[in-house]
Amino acid sequence: MAHEVTLIPGDGTGPELVEATRRVLEATGVEFDWDEQPAGEDVYEEEGTPFPDRTLDSIKRNGVGIKGPTTTPVGSGFRSVNVLLRKELDLFACIRPCKAYEGVRTRFPETDIVIVRENTEDLYAGIEFEEGSEENAKLRHELEELGEHVRDDAGISVKPISRFGSERIVEEAFSYAKANGRKKVTAAHKANIMKFTDGLFLEVAREVAKRHEDIEFEDRIIDNLCNQLVSRPEEYDVIVLPNLYGDIVSDLGAGMIGGLGLAPGGNIGTEAAMFEATHGSAPKYKGQNKVNPAALMLSGVLMLRHINEDDSADRMEKAIAEVIRKGEKVTYDLKPSRDDPSAVGTSQFADAVIEEMNQ
Ligand code: NAD
């Protein structure tokens, strides 16, 4: 039976990337019943919302979606579609595999890690008190009563990390490790300094690890982890982190594998899962058939695994890896120089992957 999947082209270069990815996903032989829905800047201009209810309903109904990037104009007044999606669907886990494929220019060719980032808590929870505001003064007063002095010209952000949030993200890291043949989970934190937030995350991670003794577990202080990732990347496998560290280490990982054009992602929640590349809408290249669709295609590979189409996922990943390894029919960002005239476009990269799969 065909898989019902919500397909969101997004805006900027999104529609081109989604079209290339859709073609490759269909070429695997897996049957899809696409439910195409809008999100982002274009629909905002037409309907006054970047994220219409029908798009949210479709994802809730289908439980799985794949999305092109969407622009968040600075100062436009509309909230990021990605933040809305995460909140509405409680997409609590962001999974970002960072694998250095052969043929990519990188100083870290051994990199093959998976970052599992908590998506809902931590300093990104949005609990902030502006310098000079009444709420800020109230909070500082309460803190004074508790014996904590904060300078009166300070802005304040609150960092909540719960037992509940920590448990489900670490469980997700172990279940991802098991489902994908991974051997080790590393929890990263700064528990030596933030004892009641990162300390709680670490305590819960250790408890969860005891339930999964078939997978090795270790922890690292976040600064040490960053140091070791760039000196001994081969020692790391699945890494689970609270939101802020996860955000930063995801970009570090993308850099280590050769750039944003190759970094896929999946946001997993209790009700639904949404797959999308790490990069944004690269609006300056809109409509030019230029940018690299590999990150979104690899997000499609993650989606295939999520819907239990593992054989097709393996074939699709292998074909993408082969096109990258050969280095001929690849986009400008994967060529030795950015103005290399032999670079192909988004759509021709997709043709090359399909050709490779059909061999
Ligand atoms: P970006 O990722 O869109 O682009 C930065 C640069 O990276 C580009 O100019 C390009 O040189 C390169 N790049 C990005 N994707 C590429 C690809 N597939 N192939 C080759 N090169 C690629 O980041 P930005 O310019 O900071 O953001 C643009 C817009 O995207 C903003 O409005 C931002 O809010 C939004 N954004 C959306 C998402 C999302 O939808 N998930 C994620 C990040 C940013």
Coordinates of C-alpha atoms and ligand atoms in Angstrom, one line a residue:
M1 CA 0.0 0.0 0.0
A2 CA 1.2 3.5 -0.8
H3 CA 2.6 5.6 2.1
E4 CA 0.6 8.7 2.7
V5 CA 3.2 11.5 3.2
T6 CA 2.8 15.2 3.6
L7 CA 5.0 17.0 1.0
I8 CA 5.9 20.7 1.8
P9 CA 7.9 22.4 -1.0
G10 CA 8.6 25.4 1.1
D11 CA 10.0 28.5 -0.5
G12 CA 13.3 29.9 -1.9
T13 CA 15.2 27.0 -3.4
G14 CA 12.8 24.6 -1.5
P15 CA 10.5 23.7 -4.4
E16 CA 13.5 22.7 -6.6
L17 CA 15.0 20.6 -3.9
V18 CA 11.8 18.9 -3.0
E19 CA 11.0 18.1 -6.6
A20 CA 14.5 16.5 -7.1
T21 CA 14.0 14.5 -3.9
R22 CA 10.5 13.4 -4.7
R23 CA 11.7 12.0 -8.0
V24 CA 14.5 10.0 -6.4
L25 CA 12.2 8.7 -3.6
E26 CA 9.7 7.5 -6.3
A27 CA 12.5 5.9 -8.3
T28 CA 13.2 3.6 -5.3
G29 CA 10.0 1.8 -6.2
V30 CA 8.4 2.6 -2.9
E31 CA 4.8 3.9 -3.5
F32 CA 3.8 7.3 -2.1
D33 CA 0.5 9.1 -1.9
W34 CA 1.8 12.6 -1.6
D35 CA -0.3 15.2 0.1
E36 CA 1.3 18.5 -1.1
Q37 CA 0.8 21.4 1.3
P38 CA 2.1 24.9 1.5
A39 CA 4.3 26.6 4.1
G40 CA 6.6 29.6 4.2
E41 CA 7.0 33.0 2.6
D42 CA 5.0 32.4 -0.6
V43 CA 1.8 31.3 1.2
Y44 CA 2.3 34.0 3.7
E45 CA 2.0 36.6 0.9
E46 CA -1.2 35.0 -0.4
E47 CA -3.0 34.0 2.8
G48 CA -1.4 36.0 5.6
T49 CA 0.0 33.0 7.4
P50 CA 3.2 31.0 6.7
F51 CA 1.7 27.9 8.1
P52 CA -2.0 27.3 7.2
D53 CA -4.1 24.9 9.3
R54 CA -4.6 22.6 6.4
T55 CA -0.8 21.9 6.4
L56 CA -0.8 21.1 10.1
D57 CA -3.9 18.9 9.7
S58 CA -2.2 17.0 6.9
I59 CA 0.9 16.2 8.9
K60 CA -1.2 15.2 11.9
R61 CA -3.3 12.9 9.7
N62 CA -0.3 11.3 7.9
G63 CA 2.1 11.3 10.8
V64 CA 5.0 11.8 8.5
G65 CA 6.2 14.5 6.2
I66 CA 9.1 15.8 4.2
K67 CA 9.8 19.5 3.9
G68 CA 11.8 21.9 1.9
P69 CA 13.3 24.9 3.7
T70 CA 11.2 27.9 4.5
T71 CA 12.4 31.5 4.9
T72 CA 11.9 33.4 8.1
P73 CA 12.2 37.1 7.0
V74 CA 13.9 39.2 9.7
G75 CA 11.5 41.6 11.4
S76 CA 8.5 40.4 9.3
G77 CA 6.4 39.6 12.3
F78 CA 5.8 36.0 11.2
R79 CA 7.2 33.2 13.3
S80 CA 9.5 30.6 12.0
V81 CA 7.5 27.7 10.4
N82 CA 10.0 25.3 12.0
V83 CA 9.5 26.6 15.5
L84 CA 5.7 26.4 14.9
L85 CA 6.0 22.8 13.6
R86 CA 8.1 21.7 16.6
K87 CA 5.7 23.2 19.1
E88 CA 2.4 22.1 17.4
L89 CA 3.6 18.5 16.9
D90 CA 5.9 18.3 19.9
L91 CA 8.8 17.2 17.7
F92 CA 11.1 16.7 20.6
A93 CA 14.0 15.0 18.9
C94 CA 16.1 16.3 16.1
I95 CA 18.2 13.6 14.5
R96 CA 21.1 14.7 12.4
P97 CA 23.4 12.1 10.9
C98 CA 26.8 13.6 9.9
K99 CA 28.6 11.1 7.6
A100 CA 31.6 12.1 5.5
Y101 CA 31.0 10.4 2.2
E102 CA 34.0 9.4 0.1
G103 CA 34.8 12.0 -2.5
V104 CA 33.9 15.0 -0.4
R105 CA 36.7 17.4 0.5
T106 CA 36.9 17.4 4.3
R107 CA 39.7 17.3 6.9
F108 CA 37.6 14.8 8.9
P109 CA 37.0 11.9 6.5
E110 CA 36.4 9.4 9.3
T111 CA 33.3 11.3 10.6
D112 CA 30.2 9.1 10.9
I113 CA 28.2 10.4 13.8
V114 CA 24.6 10.9 14.6
I115 CA 23.5 13.9 16.6
V116 CA 20.4 13.6 18.7
R117 CA 19.3 17.0 19.9
E118 CA 16.6 17.7 22.4
N119 CA 14.2 20.2 20.7
T120 CA 11.8 21.7 23.3
E121 CA 13.7 22.7 26.4
D122 CA 16.8 24.4 27.6
L123 CA 17.7 28.1 26.8
Y124 CA 15.6 27.7 23.6
A125 CA 12.3 27.3 25.6
G126 CA 11.8 31.0 24.9
I127 CA 11.4 32.0 28.6
E128 CA 13.1 35.4 28.5
F129 CA 12.9 38.6 30.5
E130 CA 14.0 41.8 28.8
E131 CA 16.4 44.2 30.5
G132 CA 14.4 47.1 32.0
S133 CA 11.0 45.3 31.8
E134 CA 8.6 45.0 34.7
E135 CA 8.7 41.2 34.6
N136 CA 12.5 41.3 34.7
A137 CA 12.4 43.5 37.8
K138 CA 9.9 41.1 39.5
L139 CA 12.0 38.1 38.7
R140 CA 15.2 39.8 40.0
H141 CA 13.3 40.7 43.2
E142 CA 12.2 37.1 43.7
L143 CA 15.8 36.0 43.1
E144 CA 17.1 38.5 45.7
E145 CA 14.7 37.0 48.2
L146 CA 16.2 33.6 47.4
G147 CA 19.7 35.1 48.1
E148 CA 20.7 35.5 44.4
H149 CA 21.8 38.8 43.1
V150 CA 21.4 39.6 39.4
R151 CA 22.6 43.0 38.0
D152 CA 19.7 45.3 37.4
D153 CA 20.8 45.9 33.8
A154 CA 20.8 42.2 32.9
G155 CA 18.5 40.4 30.4
I156 CA 17.5 37.0 31.7
S157 CA 16.9 33.7 29.9
V158 CA 15.7 30.7 31.8
K159 CA 17.1 27.2 31.2
P160 CA 14.6 24.5 32.0
I161 CA 15.7 20.9 31.7
S162 CA 13.3 18.3 33.0
R163 CA 13.5 14.7 34.0
F164 CA 10.7 14.0 31.5
G165 CA 12.4 15.8 28.6
S166 CA 15.8 14.3 29.3
E167 CA 14.4 10.8 29.6
R168 CA 12.6 10.8 26.3
I169 CA 15.5 12.3 24.3
V170 CA 18.0 9.8 25.7
E171 CA 15.5 6.9 25.1
E172 CA 15.2 8.2 21.5
A173 CA 19.0 8.2 21.2
F174 CA 19.2 4.5 22.3
S175 CA 16.3 3.4 20.2
Y176 CA 17.9 5.1 17.1
A177 CA 21.2 3.4 18.0
K178 CA 19.5 0.0 18.2
A179 CA 17.4 0.5 15.0
N180 CA 20.5 1.6 13.0
G181 CA 23.1 -0.8 14.2
R182 CA 25.0 1.8 16.2
K183 CA 27.2 0.7 19.1
K184 CA 27.6 3.6 21.4
V185 CA 25.7 6.6 22.9
T186 CA 27.6 9.6 24.3
A187 CA 25.7 12.1 26.4
A188 CA 27.2 15.7 26.3
H189 CA 26.6 18.2 29.1
K190 CA 28.2 20.8 31.3
A191 CA 27.1 19.1 34.6
N192 CA 30.2 20.2 36.4
I193 CA 28.9 23.8 36.2
M194 CA 25.1 23.6 35.8
K195 CA 24.4 20.9 38.4
F196 CA 20.6 21.2 38.5
T197 CA 20.0 21.3 34.7
D198 CA 22.8 19.6 32.9
G199 CA 23.4 17.6 36.0
L200 CA 19.8 16.3 35.9
F201 CA 20.2 15.5 32.2
L202 CA 23.3 13.4 32.9
E203 CA 21.7 11.7 35.9
V204 CA 18.7 10.7 33.8
A205 CA 21.0 9.7 30.9
R206 CA 22.8 7.3 33.2
E207 CA 19.5 5.8 34.4
V208 CA 18.3 5.3 30.8
A209 CA 21.6 3.7 29.8
K210 CA 21.2 1.0 32.4
R211 CA 18.1 -0.2 30.6
H212 CA 20.1 -0.6 27.3
E213 CA 23.2 -2.5 28.3
D214 CA 23.7 -3.9 24.8
I215 CA 24.7 -0.4 23.7
E216 CA 27.8 1.2 25.2
F217 CA 27.3 4.5 27.1
E218 CA 29.7 7.3 28.1
D219 CA 29.4 11.0 28.8
R220 CA 31.5 14.0 27.9
I221 CA 31.6 17.6 29.0
I222 CA 30.6 19.6 26.0
D223 CA 33.8 21.6 25.5
N224 CA 35.8 18.5 25.7
L225 CA 33.5 16.8 23.2
C226 CA 34.0 19.6 20.7
N227 CA 37.8 19.3 21.1
Q228 CA 37.7 15.5 20.7
L229 CA 35.3 15.6 17.7
V230 CA 37.8 17.5 15.6
S231 CA 40.8 15.5 16.8
R232 CA 39.3 11.9 17.0
P233 CA 35.9 11.9 15.2
E234 CA 36.1 8.1 14.6
E235 CA 35.6 7.5 18.4
Y236 CA 32.1 8.9 18.3
D237 CA 28.9 7.3 17.2
V238 CA 25.5 8.6 18.5
I239 CA 25.7 11.8 20.6
V240 CA 22.7 13.0 22.6
L241 CA 22.6 16.6 23.8
P242 CA 20.3 19.2 25.3
N243 CA 18.9 21.8 22.9
L244 CA 21.6 24.5 22.8
Y245 CA 24.7 22.3 22.6
G246 CA 22.8 20.1 20.1
D247 CA 22.3 23.1 17.8
I248 CA 25.9 24.1 17.9
V249 CA 27.3 20.6 17.5
S250 CA 25.0 20.0 14.6
D251 CA 26.6 22.8 12.7
L252 CA 30.0 21.6 13.7
G253 CA 29.1 18.2 12.3
A254 CA 27.8 19.7 9.1
G255 CA 31.1 21.5 8.7
M256 CA 33.0 18.3 9.4
I257 CA 31.3 16.4 6.6
G258 CA 31.8 19.0 3.9
G259 CA 29.0 21.5 4.3
L260 CA 25.4 22.3 4.6
G261 CA 24.6 20.8 1.2
L262 CA 25.2 17.3 2.7
A263 CA 23.6 17.6 6.2
P264 CA 20.2 15.8 6.5
G265 CA 17.8 15.9 9.4
G266 CA 14.6 14.5 10.9
N267 CA 12.4 16.0 13.6
I268 CA 10.7 13.2 15.5
G269 CA 7.7 13.6 17.9
T270 CA 5.1 11.6 19.6
E271 CA 2.5 12.3 16.9
A272 CA 4.5 12.8 13.8
A273 CA 7.9 13.0 12.2
M274 CA 9.1 15.7 9.7
F275 CA 12.2 15.2 7.6
E276 CA 14.2 18.2 6.2
A277 CA 17.7 19.3 5.5
T278 CA 19.7 21.3 8.1
H279 CA 20.3 24.2 5.7
G280 CA 17.9 27.1 5.0
S281 CA 16.1 28.3 1.8
A282 CA 19.3 29.8 0.2
P283 CA 17.0 32.5 -1.4
K284 CA 19.7 34.0 -3.6
Y285 CA 19.8 30.8 -5.7
K286 CA 16.0 30.6 -6.0
G287 CA 14.8 29.3 -9.4
Q288 CA 18.4 28.7 -10.7
N289 CA 18.5 24.9 -10.6
K290 CA 21.8 25.3 -8.7
V291 CA 21.9 24.1 -5.1
N292 CA 22.7 20.7 -3.8
P293 CA 19.7 18.4 -3.2
A294 CA 21.8 15.8 -1.3
A295 CA 20.9 17.0 2.2
L296 CA 17.2 16.8 1.4
M297 CA 17.6 13.5 -0.4
L298 CA 19.5 12.1 2.6
S299 CA 16.6 13.4 4.8
G300 CA 14.4 11.3 2.5
V301 CA 16.6 8.3 3.3
L302 CA 16.0 8.9 7.0
M303 CA 12.3 9.1 6.2
L304 CA 12.4 5.7 4.3
R305 CA 14.0 4.1 7.4
H306 CA 11.3 5.7 9.6
I307 CA 8.5 4.2 7.5
N308 CA 10.4 0.8 7.6
E309 CA 11.5 0.8 4.0
D310 CA 15.1 0.0 4.9
D311 CA 16.1 -1.8 1.7
S312 CA 15.1 1.2 -0.4
A313 CA 16.8 3.5 2.1
D314 CA 20.0 1.6 1.7
R315 CA 19.8 1.6 -2.1
M316 CA 19.0 5.3 -2.2
E317 CA 21.8 6.2 0.2
K318 CA 24.3 4.1 -1.8
A319 CA 23.3 5.8 -5.0
I320 CA 23.7 9.3 -3.6
A321 CA 27.1 8.2 -2.1
E322 CA 28.2 6.8 -5.4
V323 CA 27.3 10.0 -7.3
I324 CA 29.3 12.0 -4.7
R325 CA 32.2 9.6 -4.9
K326 CA 32.4 9.8 -8.7
G327 CA 32.3 13.6 -8.4
E328 CA 31.2 14.2 -12.0
K329 CA 27.5 14.9 -11.9
V330 CA 27.6 17.0 -8.7
T331 CA 26.6 20.5 -7.8
Y332 CA 29.0 23.5 -7.6
D333 CA 29.5 23.1 -3.8
L334 CA 31.0 19.6 -4.3
K335 CA 33.4 20.6 -7.0
P336 CA 37.1 21.6 -6.3
S337 CA 36.3 25.2 -7.1
R338 CA 32.9 26.9 -6.8
D339 CA 32.9 28.2 -10.4
D340 CA 33.8 24.8 -11.9
P341 CA 32.0 24.8 -15.3
S342 CA 31.4 21.0 -15.0
A343 CA 29.1 21.4 -12.0
V344 CA 25.5 20.2 -12.7
G345 CA 22.2 21.6 -11.5
T346 CA 19.8 20.3 -8.8
S347 CA 17.7 18.4 -11.2
Q348 CA 20.7 16.7 -13.0
F349 CA 22.0 15.6 -9.7
A350 CA 18.7 13.8 -9.2
D351 CA 18.9 12.3 -12.7
A352 CA 22.4 11.0 -11.8
V353 CA 21.2 9.4 -8.5
I354 CA 18.2 7.7 -10.3
E355 CA 20.6 6.4 -13.0
E356 CA 22.9 5.0 -10.3
M357 CA 20.0 3.3 -8.6
N358 CA 18.8 1.7 -11.8
Q359 CA 22.2 0.1 -12.5
Ligands
NAD1 P1 21.0 29.0 4.2 O1 21.3 27.6 4.7 O2 19.8 29.2 3.4 O3 22.2 29.5 3.2 C1 23.5 29.8 3.6 C2 24.4 29.6 2.4 O4 24.7 28.2 2.5 C3 23.8 29.8 1.0 O5 24.0 31.1 0.6 C4 24.6 28.8 0.2 O6 25.9 29.4 -0.1 C5 24.8 27.7 1.2 N1 23.8 26.6 1.0 C6 22.7 26.4 1.7 N2 22.1 25.3 1.3 C7 22.8 24.8 0.2 C8 22.6 23.7 -0.7 N3 21.6 22.9 -0.6 N4 23.5 23.5 -1.6 C9 24.6 24.4 -1.7 N5 24.8 25.4 -0.9 C10 23.9 25.6 0.0 O7 21.1 30.0 5.4 P2 20.6 31.5 5.6 O8 21.0 32.3 4.4 O9 21.1 31.9 6.9 O10 19.0 31.4 5.7 C11 18.2 31.7 4.6 C12 16.7 31.6 5.1 O11 16.5 30.2 5.5 C13 16.4 32.4 6.4 O12 15.2 33.0 6.2 C14 16.4 31.3 7.5 O13 15.5 31.7 8.5 C15 15.9 30.1 6.7 N6 16.2 28.8 7.4 C16 15.3 27.9 7.2 C17 15.6 26.6 7.7 C18 14.5 25.5 7.5 O14 13.5 25.8 6.9 N7 14.7 24.4 8.1 C19 16.8 26.3 8.3 C20 17.7 27.3 8.4 C21 17.4 28.6 7.9

